[in-house]
Short mmCIF file of C-alpha atoms in Angstrom, two decimals:
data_model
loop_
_atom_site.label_atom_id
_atom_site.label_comp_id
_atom_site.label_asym_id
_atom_site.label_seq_id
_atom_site.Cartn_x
_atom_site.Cartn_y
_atom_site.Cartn_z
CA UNK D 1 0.00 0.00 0.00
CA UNK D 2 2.86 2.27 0.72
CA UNK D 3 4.49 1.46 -2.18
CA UNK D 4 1.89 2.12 -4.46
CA UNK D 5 1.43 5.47 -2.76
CA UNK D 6 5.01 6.61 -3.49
CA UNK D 7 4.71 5.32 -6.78
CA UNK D 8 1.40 7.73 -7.12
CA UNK D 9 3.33 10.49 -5.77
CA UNK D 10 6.49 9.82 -7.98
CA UNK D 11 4.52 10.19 -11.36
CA UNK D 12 2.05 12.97 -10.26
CA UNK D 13 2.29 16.26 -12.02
CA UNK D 14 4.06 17.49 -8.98
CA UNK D 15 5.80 14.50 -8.00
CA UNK D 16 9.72 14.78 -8.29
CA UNK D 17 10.30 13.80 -12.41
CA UNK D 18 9.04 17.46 -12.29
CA UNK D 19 10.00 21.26 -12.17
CA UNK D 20 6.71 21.33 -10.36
CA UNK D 21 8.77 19.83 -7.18
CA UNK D 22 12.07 20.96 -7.54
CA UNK D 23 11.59 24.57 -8.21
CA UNK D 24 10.41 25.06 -4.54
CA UNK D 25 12.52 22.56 -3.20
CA UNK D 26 15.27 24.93 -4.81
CA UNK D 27 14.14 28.22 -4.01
CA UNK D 28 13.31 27.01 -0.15
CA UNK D 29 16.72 28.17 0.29
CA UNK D 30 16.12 31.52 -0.39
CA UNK D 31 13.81 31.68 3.10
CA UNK D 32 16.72 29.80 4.78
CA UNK D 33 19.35 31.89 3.30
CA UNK D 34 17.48 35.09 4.59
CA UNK D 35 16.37 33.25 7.96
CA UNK D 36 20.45 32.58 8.66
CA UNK D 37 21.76 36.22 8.05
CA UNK D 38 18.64 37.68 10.60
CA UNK D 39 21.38 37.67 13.32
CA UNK D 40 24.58 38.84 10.83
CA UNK D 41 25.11 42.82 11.14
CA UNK D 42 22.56 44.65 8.89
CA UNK D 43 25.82 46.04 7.07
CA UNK D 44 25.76 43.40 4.57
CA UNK D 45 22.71 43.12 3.38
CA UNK D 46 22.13 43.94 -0.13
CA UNK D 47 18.77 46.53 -0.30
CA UNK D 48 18.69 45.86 -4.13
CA UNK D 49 18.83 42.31 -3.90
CA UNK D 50 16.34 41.90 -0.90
CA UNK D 51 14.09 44.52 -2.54
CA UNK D 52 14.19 42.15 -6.02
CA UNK D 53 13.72 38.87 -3.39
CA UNK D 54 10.42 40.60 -2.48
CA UNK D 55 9.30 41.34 -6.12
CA UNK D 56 10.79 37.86 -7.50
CA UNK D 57 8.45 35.92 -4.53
CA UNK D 58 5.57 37.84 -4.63
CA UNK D 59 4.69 37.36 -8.72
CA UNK D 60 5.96 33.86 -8.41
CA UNK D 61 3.45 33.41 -5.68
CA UNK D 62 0.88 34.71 -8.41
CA UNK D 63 2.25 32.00 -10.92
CA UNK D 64 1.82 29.15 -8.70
CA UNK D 65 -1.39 30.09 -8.04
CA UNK D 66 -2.40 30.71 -11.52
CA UNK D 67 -0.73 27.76 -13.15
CA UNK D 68 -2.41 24.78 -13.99
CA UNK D 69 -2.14 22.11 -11.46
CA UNK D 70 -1.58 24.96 -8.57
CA UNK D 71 1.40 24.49 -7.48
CA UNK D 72 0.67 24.59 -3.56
CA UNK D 73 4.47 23.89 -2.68
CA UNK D 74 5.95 27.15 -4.55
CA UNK D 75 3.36 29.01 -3.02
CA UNK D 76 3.65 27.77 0.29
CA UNK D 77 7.95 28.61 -0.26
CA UNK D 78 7.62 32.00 -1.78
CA UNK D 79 4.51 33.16 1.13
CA UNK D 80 7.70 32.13 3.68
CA UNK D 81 10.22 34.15 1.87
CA UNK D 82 8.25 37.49 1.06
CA UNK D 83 7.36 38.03 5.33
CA UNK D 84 11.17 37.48 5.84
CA UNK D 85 12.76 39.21 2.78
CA UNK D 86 10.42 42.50 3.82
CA UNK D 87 12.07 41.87 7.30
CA UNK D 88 15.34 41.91 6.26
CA UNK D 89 14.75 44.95 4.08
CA UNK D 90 13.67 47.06 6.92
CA UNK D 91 16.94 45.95 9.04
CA UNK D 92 18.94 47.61 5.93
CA UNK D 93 16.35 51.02 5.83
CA UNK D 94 16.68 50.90 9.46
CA UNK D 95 20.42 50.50 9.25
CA UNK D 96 20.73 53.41 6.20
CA UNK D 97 18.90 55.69 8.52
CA UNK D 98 15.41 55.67 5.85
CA UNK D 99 13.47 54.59 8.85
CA UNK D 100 14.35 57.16 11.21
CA UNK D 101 14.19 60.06 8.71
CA UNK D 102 10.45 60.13 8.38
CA UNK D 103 9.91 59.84 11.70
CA UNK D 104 12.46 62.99 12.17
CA UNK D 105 9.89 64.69 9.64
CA UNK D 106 6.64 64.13 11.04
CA UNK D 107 8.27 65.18 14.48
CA UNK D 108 8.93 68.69 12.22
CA UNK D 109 5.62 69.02 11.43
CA UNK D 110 4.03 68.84 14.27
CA UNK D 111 6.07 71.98 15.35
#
C-alpha cells in the first residue's frame, strides 16, 4: 500500500520527475538563506537584492497560483520568503537611517 502510494506520488504532475517539485525545493533556500543572516550585522545586506527577493516571490506566488495544477508547494515557499525578505529589508532602511528620517519629519511638522 505504501508502495503504491510513493509510486502515485512519484509520477504525479508534482511529484519529483518534475520542475513542479524541484523549483520550490530549490528556491526554499532563499527563506533559509534570509532566515540565517537575521542575526549577521545589517551592514551586509544587499537593499537591491532583498528589494528584487520581495518582487521575485511575490509574482511567483501569483504564478503558482495561476498555473495549472496549482502548485501549492511554490506558493507555500515564496509566502515564507516574502514576510522574511520585507524583514530583512527594513533591518537595511533601518540600518541606512530611511526609517528614522520620516519619523524625524513628522516630528517637524508637528512643530
Amino acid at each position: 500500500m505504501a508502495a503504491a502510494r510513493f509510486r502515485a506520488f512519484v509520477n504525479s504532475p508534482m511529484g519529483p520527475k518534475t520542475t513542479h517539485f524541484w523549483g520550490p525545493v530549490s528556491n526554499i533556500g532563499l527563506f533559509a538563506s534570509a532566515l540565517a543572516d537575521i542575526h549577521k550585522p545589517p551592514d551586509i545586506i544587499s537593499g537591491n537584492m532583498t528589494g528584487v527577493l520581495c518582487v521575485y516571490s511575490g509574482l511567483f506566488m501569483r504564478f503558482a497560483w495561476m498555473v495549472q495544477p496549482r502548485n501549492y508547494m511554490l506558493l507555500g515557499c515564496h509566502s515564507c520568503n516574502v514576510p522574511i525578505q520585507l524583514y530583512q529589508l527594513s533591518r537595511w532602511a533601518r540600518h541606512h537611517g530611511y526609517l528614522e528620517q520620516k519619523k524625524e519629519e513628522e516630528a517637524k511638522l508637528e512643530t
